[in-house]
Structures are given as C-alpha cells and as structure tokens.
C-alpha cells in the first residue's frame, strides 16, 4: 500500500481527477480505493495487479457515488446541491474539456476516460462497466459529437 | 477535424490530468482507516455468523418439534397445530404430554361403574366411544356428560397424539372440542338405576390430531395406542368418592385402555 501510494499515487489521482472533476474528490477517491483494496490483501500481488485493482475499485466507487447522489437529488430536489465536480473550475484551458466531461453521464464519462486516457480496448471497457461493446461504442460516438460541437467555435478561431 | 478529434481528446485529457498535484496521502491515516475497516468487517462477519447460528438453531428446533417423534418424546409443539392452553380441568393437554397411569379409580364394589366402549370411527376419520355408567342400585350422577369437563385422548407410549388442546378459534368451531352427547337435562343430577344405565357418546374432533399424525395412520397403528378418558370423578359422581392415586390426588384421569380393544 505504501509503495503504491508513494510511487503511483499521483497517477492514480490524475485518473481520479478525470473521473470526479475535482482534485479534492480525486484524492478522497484514491484513498478510499486504497483502503478498500488493502483491507482485503491477497497473498501475492504484484504492484501492477494491485494498481489495476485500485483503478477498478476507483471506477466502481465513483459510479456508485454518482448513482447515490443522483438518487438523493431525485428524492430531495430542494436539498440537492451541485456536486463538487460541477463547481466551476476557474483555471485554464483544461476547463474546456472538464466542462464538456461534466455534461456526460457518469458511465459515458467513464467510457471516454477508459478509452482515451487509459487506452483500454472496447471489450475491456464493456466488461469493466458491465455493459456491451455496442453501448460503449454508442457512448464514445456521442461523446465525440459533443466534443466536436463544443470545440468547433474555438477551433474556428484558432489559426 | 473529425480525423484529429480522438487525438485531440487524448491530448486534452492528458493535459487536464497533468496539472493535478501529487497525492496527499498520510500513511498513518491510511493504515488507521484500513485497520478500522478490517475491524468493521470482522464485526459484521461475526454478527452474520451469530445470526446464522441463531437462525439455524431456531430452525432445527422448529423441525424437531414438527417431527412426529417429537409428539412421543414429550416435546410440546406450541403453535404448530396444537394449542397449549389449559384444558377443562385446569390442566393442559398438549401434543406429546405424558399421561401416566390412571389416577382415580372407582372401587370395584362401588355402586356406580364407568365403562368405555371400543372406539368406533367417527366422521372424517376421527373416533368416538360410548361411555356407559351403570349402577347396581339407584344412584345420582351429574348429567349430561357434556356438562362435565370430560376429555378423550389417544396416547402412544403414554403420550398424547390426538385429542389434545386445540386452538381457541378452532375450539369455538362447531366441530371442535370433545363432542359429548346423549345426555338428558342440563347439568342436573339424575338417578341411574340398574335397569336404566346412562350412555353418552364422547368423540374427538377430527382436527384434534397432533402434527405428524393422521387419523388413518392412528387407526392403522391402533394396536400400539391407548385411549384415556379424563373426567372429574367428583363432578360426575357426586357423593361417590373415587380411589385417588396418592401421587396425583387431583388427577382427573379415570380410565385407560388399549385403542384396539374390541368391544
């Protein structure tokens, strides 16, 4: 756990940031995944296997959290606040892609990140998310269209 | 643009992720959380095991009580088809309860004698007997028999297998409770003379058979079963003190005979 947190912690946090859209949430996500994974240590785990398992746990925890928040938001529309990931990221150009990502559903966002950031094949993404390859393709196609639409004016301005 | 779009998305994602700072994880805090989580899981597992063991014990006990042997081993089965409420004598006659030797007998030279006929099949497979009270000289008895708390039980190895207390709602049904008829009058004391014996039919309602038994099975096994008549001697035969068993002087049990006895 120590080695994983020290050597791969930043990379895991980047992955978590793309999922959550917030640095603070990303840190919490990584720590929660580390705790969950290390509470059930296997006898012989290579660092790569442990990291893969932590990433998988992060993804599932993120999706579960989104689902819970969505249910809560449905149940109590008055109390529901914008989640931290929706908070405006007032930094630089990365706000662009993060803004577009925020418009995606959690699963669609996960598809984009797993495909374009983690470079996983479609089949593996489907297995990890528990859906078919067709669904993954549909999510990615829709995402591409949204990215194209969002970036079109900006790209038109760019020489 | 479409051709470059995937590459653009990849680059943008990498750029967005690159600005994230290092993970600020305190090793001690993480270890504490891991220990707490393990403790919580161990507690949950312990609670689950306890619950399973408790449920298993309860289920096993329930199954044992529902087995036919339970009736002859004397384990009452409350709520499983037999009521455990007190009977008419203030005594309870639940399934499996042991009934020992007769506790009250009339002296052989008493002027009044009670006989029970061989059992006859009653409607729906149950049984009935005819109770005959004879008198060698004019005597007064409390009649009809239905006015006295008289019970008929079927015993196997001395334990009740039919005729037990039944649930109050069932007891309120028209065919529940021991059926007694043949009386004249209503609880009054009448005289029985040598030429006019008193006869009354006493039956067990069809529903009063213990779990695990059926009337057809009982009839088939009649050779191993006994019949017991429970009646308050004092109420039935006022003025005729019966011989009481010194171990159970209040016992109302007056007669026991093999079920297969032919009349």
CSV table of N, CA, C and O in Angstrom, one decimal, chain A residues 38-97:
chain,number,residue,atom,x,y,z
A,38,UNK,N,-6.7,-2.6,0.3
A,38,UNK,CA,-5.7,-3.1,1.2
A,38,UNK,C,-6.4,-3.8,2.4
A,38,UNK,O,-5.7,-4.5,3.2
A,39,UNK,N,-7.7,-3.6,2.6
A,39,UNK,CA,-8.4,-4.3,3.6
A,39,UNK,C,-8.6,-5.7,3.3
A,39,UNK,O,-8.8,-6.6,4.1
A,40,UNK,N,-8.4,-6.0,2.0
A,40,UNK,CA,-8.5,-7.4,1.5
A,40,UNK,C,-7.2,-7.8,0.8
A,40,UNK,O,-7.3,-8.1,-0.4
A,41,UNK,N,-6.1,-7.8,1.4
A,41,UNK,CA,-4.9,-8.0,0.7
A,41,UNK,C,-4.8,-9.5,0.2
A,41,UNK,O,-5.2,-10.4,0.9
A,42,UNK,N,-4.3,-9.7,-1.0
A,42,UNK,CA,-4.1,-11.0,-1.4
A,42,UNK,C,-2.6,-11.4,-1.1
A,42,UNK,O,-1.7,-10.5,-1.0
A,43,UNK,N,-2.4,-12.7,-1.1
A,43,UNK,CA,-1.0,-13.1,-0.6
A,43,UNK,C,0.1,-12.6,-1.6
A,43,UNK,O,1.0,-12.1,-1.2
A,44,UNK,N,-0.2,-12.9,-2.9
A,44,UNK,CA,0.9,-12.5,-3.8
A,44,UNK,C,0.3,-11.5,-4.8
A,44,UNK,O,-0.4,-12.0,-5.8
A,45,UNK,N,0.5,-10.3,-4.6
A,45,UNK,CA,0.0,-9.3,-5.5
A,45,UNK,C,1.2,-8.5,-6.1
A,45,UNK,O,1.9,-7.9,-5.3
A,46,UNK,N,1.3,-8.5,-7.4
A,46,UNK,CA,2.4,-7.7,-8.0
A,46,UNK,C,1.9,-6.3,-7.9
A,46,UNK,O,0.6,-6.0,-7.9
A,47,UNK,N,2.8,-5.3,-8.0
A,47,UNK,CA,2.4,-3.9,-7.9
A,47,UNK,C,1.4,-3.5,-9.1
A,47,UNK,O,0.5,-2.8,-8.9
A,48,UNK,N,1.6,-4.2,-10.3
A,48,UNK,CA,0.7,-3.9,-11.4
A,48,UNK,C,-0.7,-4.4,-11.1
A,48,UNK,O,-1.7,-3.7,-11.4
A,49,UNK,N,-0.7,-5.6,-10.6
A,49,UNK,CA,-2.1,-6.1,-10.3
A,49,UNK,C,-2.8,-5.3,-9.2
A,49,UNK,O,-4.0,-5.0,-9.3
A,50,UNK,N,-2.0,-4.9,-8.2
A,50,UNK,CA,-2.6,-4.0,-7.2
A,50,UNK,C,-3.1,-2.7,-7.7
A,50,UNK,O,-4.2,-2.3,-7.4
A,51,UNK,N,-2.3,-2.1,-8.6
A,51,UNK,CA,-2.7,-0.8,-9.2
A,51,UNK,C,-4.0,-1.0,-10.1
A,51,UNK,O,-4.9,-0.2,-10.0
A,52,UNK,N,-4.0,-2.1,-10.8
A,52,UNK,CA,-5.2,-2.3,-11.7
A,52,UNK,C,-6.4,-2.5,-10.8
A,52,UNK,O,-7.5,-2.0,-11.2
A,53,UNK,N,-6.2,-3.2,-9.7
A,53,UNK,CA,-7.4,-3.4,-8.8
A,53,UNK,C,-7.8,-2.1,-8.2
A,53,UNK,O,-9.0,-1.9,-8.0
A,54,UNK,N,-6.9,-1.3,-7.8
A,54,UNK,CA,-7.2,0.0,-7.2
A,54,UNK,C,-8.0,0.9,-8.3
A,54,UNK,O,-9.0,1.5,-8.0
A,55,UNK,N,-7.5,0.9,-9.5
A,55,UNK,CA,-8.2,1.6,-10.5
A,55,UNK,C,-9.6,1.1,-10.7
A,55,UNK,O,-10.6,1.9,-10.9
A,56,UNK,N,-9.8,-0.2,-10.7
A,56,UNK,CA,-11.1,-0.8,-10.9
A,56,UNK,C,-12.0,-0.3,-9.8
A,56,UNK,O,-13.2,0.0,-9.9
A,57,UNK,N,-11.4,-0.4,-8.6
A,57,UNK,CA,-12.2,0.0,-7.4
A,57,UNK,C,-12.6,1.5,-7.4
A,57,UNK,O,-13.7,1.8,-7.1
A,58,UNK,N,-11.7,2.3,-7.9
A,58,UNK,CA,-12.0,3.7,-8.0
A,58,UNK,C,-13.1,3.9,-9.0
A,58,UNK,O,-14.0,4.7,-8.7
A,59,UNK,N,-13.1,3.2,-10.1
A,59,UNK,CA,-14.2,3.4,-11.1
A,59,UNK,C,-15.5,3.0,-10.5
A,59,UNK,O,-16.5,3.7,-10.6
A,60,UNK,N,-15.5,1.8,-9.8
A,60,UNK,CA,-16.8,1.4,-9.3
A,60,UNK,C,-17.3,2.3,-8.2
A,60,UNK,O,-18.5,2.6,-8.1
A,61,UNK,N,-16.4,2.7,-7.3
A,61,UNK,CA,-16.7,3.6,-6.2
A,61,UNK,C,-17.3,4.9,-6.8
A,61,UNK,O,-18.3,5.5,-6.3
A,62,UNK,N,-16.6,5.4,-7.8
A,62,UNK,CA,-17.1,6.7,-8.5
A,62,UNK,C,-18.5,6.5,-9.0
A,62,UNK,O,-19.4,7.3,-8.8
A,63,UNK,N,-18.7,5.4,-9.8
A,63,UNK,CA,-20.1,5.2,-10.3
A,63,UNK,C,-21.1,5.0,-9.3
A,63,UNK,O,-22.2,5.5,-9.4
A,64,UNK,N,-20.8,4.3,-8.2
A,64,UNK,CA,-21.7,4.1,-7.1
A,64,UNK,C,-22.1,5.4,-6.5
A,64,UNK,O,-23.2,5.7,-6.1
A,65,UNK,N,-21.0,6.2,-6.3
A,65,UNK,CA,-21.3,7.5,-5.6
A,65,UNK,C,-22.2,8.4,-6.5
A,65,UNK,O,-23.1,9.1,-6.0
A,66,UNK,N,-21.9,8.4,-7.8
A,66,UNK,CA,-22.8,9.2,-8.7
A,66,UNK,C,-24.2,8.7,-8.6
A,66,UNK,O,-25.1,9.5,-8.6
A,67,UNK,N,-24.4,7.4,-8.6
A,67,UNK,CA,-25.7,6.8,-8.5
A,67,UNK,C,-26.4,7.2,-7.3
A,67,UNK,O,-27.6,7.6,-7.3
A,68,UNK,N,-25.7,7.2,-6.2
A,68,UNK,CA,-26.3,7.6,-4.9
A,68,UNK,C,-26.7,9.1,-4.9
A,68,UNK,O,-27.8,9.5,-4.5
A,69,UNK,N,-25.8,9.9,-5.4
A,69,UNK,CA,-26.1,11.3,-5.4
A,69,UNK,C,-27.3,11.6,-6.3
A,69,UNK,O,-28.1,12.5,-6.1
A,70,UNK,N,-27.3,10.9,-7.5
A,70,UNK,CA,-28.4,11.1,-8.4
A,70,UNK,C,-29.7,10.7,-7.7
A,70,UNK,O,-30.7,11.4,-7.8
A,71,UNK,N,-29.7,9.6,-7.0
A,71,UNK,CA,-31.0,9.2,-6.3
A,71,UNK,C,-31.4,10.2,-5.2
A,71,UNK,O,-32.5,10.6,-5.1
A,72,UNK,N,-30.4,10.6,-4.5
A,72,UNK,CA,-30.6,11.6,-3.5
A,72,UNK,C,-31.2,12.9,-4.1
A,72,UNK,O,-32.1,13.5,-3.6
A,73,UNK,N,-30.6,13.3,-5.2
A,73,UNK,CA,-31.0,14.5,-5.9
A,73,UNK,C,-32.5,14.4,-6.4
A,73,UNK,O,-33.3,15.3,-6.4
A,74,UNK,N,-32.8,13.2,-6.8
A,74,UNK,CA,-34.2,12.9,-7.2
A,74,UNK,C,-35.2,13.0,-6.0
A,74,UNK,O,-36.3,13.4,-6.1
A,75,UNK,N,-34.7,12.4,-4.9
A,75,UNK,CA,-35.6,12.4,-3.7
A,75,UNK,C,-35.7,13.7,-3.1
A,75,UNK,O,-36.8,14.0,-2.5
A,76,UNK,N,-34.7,14.5,-3.0
A,76,UNK,CA,-34.8,15.8,-2.3
A,76,UNK,C,-34.3,16.9,-3.2
A,76,UNK,O,-33.2,17.4,-3.1
A,77,UNK,N,-35.1,17.3,-4.2
A,77,UNK,CA,-34.7,18.3,-5.1
A,77,UNK,C,-34.3,19.7,-4.4
A,77,UNK,O,-33.5,20.4,-4.9
A,78,UNK,N,-35.0,19.9,-3.3
A,78,UNK,CA,-34.6,21.2,-2.6
A,78,UNK,C,-33.3,21.2,-2.0
A,78,UNK,O,-32.6,22.2,-1.9
A,79,UNK,N,-33.0,20.0,-1.4
A,79,UNK,CA,-31.7,19.9,-0.7
A,79,UNK,C,-30.5,19.7,-1.6
A,79,UNK,O,-29.4,19.9,-1.2
A,80,UNK,N,-30.8,19.1,-2.8
A,80,UNK,CA,-29.7,18.7,-3.7
A,80,UNK,C,-28.9,20.0,-4.1
A,80,UNK,O,-29.5,21.0,-4.6
A,81,UNK,N,-27.7,19.9,-3.9
A,81,UNK,CA,-26.8,21.0,-4.4
A,81,UNK,C,-26.0,20.5,-5.5
A,81,UNK,O,-25.8,19.3,-5.7
A,82,UNK,N,-25.4,21.4,-6.1
A,82,UNK,CA,-24.5,21.0,-7.2
A,82,UNK,C,-23.3,20.3,-6.6
A,82,UNK,O,-22.7,20.8,-5.6
A,83,UNK,N,-23.0,19.1,-7.1
A,83,UNK,CA,-21.9,18.4,-6.5
A,83,UNK,C,-20.5,19.1,-6.8
A,83,UNK,O,-20.5,19.9,-7.7
A,84,UNK,N,-19.5,18.8,-6.0
A,84,UNK,CA,-18.3,19.5,-6.2
A,84,UNK,C,-17.7,19.4,-7.6
A,84,UNK,O,-17.1,20.3,-8.1
A,85,UNK,N,-18.0,18.3,-8.3
A,85,UNK,CA,-17.5,18.1,-9.6
A,85,UNK,C,-18.1,19.2,-10.6
A,85,UNK,O,-17.6,19.4,-11.6
A,86,UNK,N,-19.3,19.7,-10.2
A,86,UNK,CA,-19.9,20.6,-11.0
A,86,UNK,C,-19.4,22.1,-10.7
A,86,UNK,O,-19.8,23.0,-11.4
A,87,UNK,N,-18.7,22.2,-9.7
A,87,UNK,CA,-18.2,23.5,-9.4
A,87,UNK,C,-17.3,24.0,-10.5
A,87,UNK,O,-16.6,23.3,-11.1
A,88,UNK,N,-17.4,25.3,-10.8
A,88,UNK,CA,-16.7,25.9,-11.9
A,88,UNK,C,-15.2,25.8,-11.6
A,88,UNK,O,-14.7,26.2,-10.6
A,89,UNK,N,-14.5,25.2,-12.6
A,89,UNK,CA,-13.1,25.1,-12.4
A,89,UNK,C,-12.5,26.4,-13.1
A,89,UNK,O,-12.5,26.5,-14.3
A,90,UNK,N,-12.0,27.3,-12.3
A,90,UNK,CA,-11.7,28.6,-12.9
A,90,UNK,C,-10.3,28.6,-13.4
A,90,UNK,O,-9.7,29.7,-13.5
A,91,UNK,N,-9.7,27.5,-13.6
A,91,UNK,CA,-8.3,27.5,-14.1
A,91,UNK,C,-8.3,27.7,-15.6
A,91,UNK,O,-9.1,28.4,-16.2
A,92,UNK,N,-7.4,27.1,-16.2
A,92,UNK,CA,-7.0,27.4,-17.5
A,92,UNK,C,-7.8,26.7,-18.6
A,92,UNK,O,-9.0,26.4,-18.5
A,93,UNK,N,-7.1,26.3,-19.7
A,93,UNK,CA,-7.8,25.6,-20.8
A,93,UNK,C,-8.4,24.3,-20.5
A,93,UNK,O,-9.3,23.8,-21.2
A,94,UNK,N,-7.9,23.7,-19.4
A,94,UNK,CA,-8.4,22.3,-19.1
A,94,UNK,C,-9.9,22.5,-18.7
A,94,UNK,O,-10.6,21.5,-18.7
A,95,UNK,N,-10.3,23.7,-18.4
A,95,UNK,CA,-11.7,23.8,-18.0
A,95,UNK,C,-12.5,23.4,-19.2
A,95,UNK,O,-13.7,23.0,-19.0
A,96,UNK,N,-12.0,23.6,-20.4
A,96,UNK,CA,-12.8,23.2,-21.6
A,96,UNK,C,-13.2,21.8,-21.6
A,96,UNK,O,-14.4,21.5,-21.6
A,97,UNK,N,-12.2,20.9,-21.5
A,97,UNK,CA,-12.6,19.5,-21.6
A,97,UNK,C,-13.3,19.0,-20.3
A,97,UNK,O,-14.2,18.2,-20.4
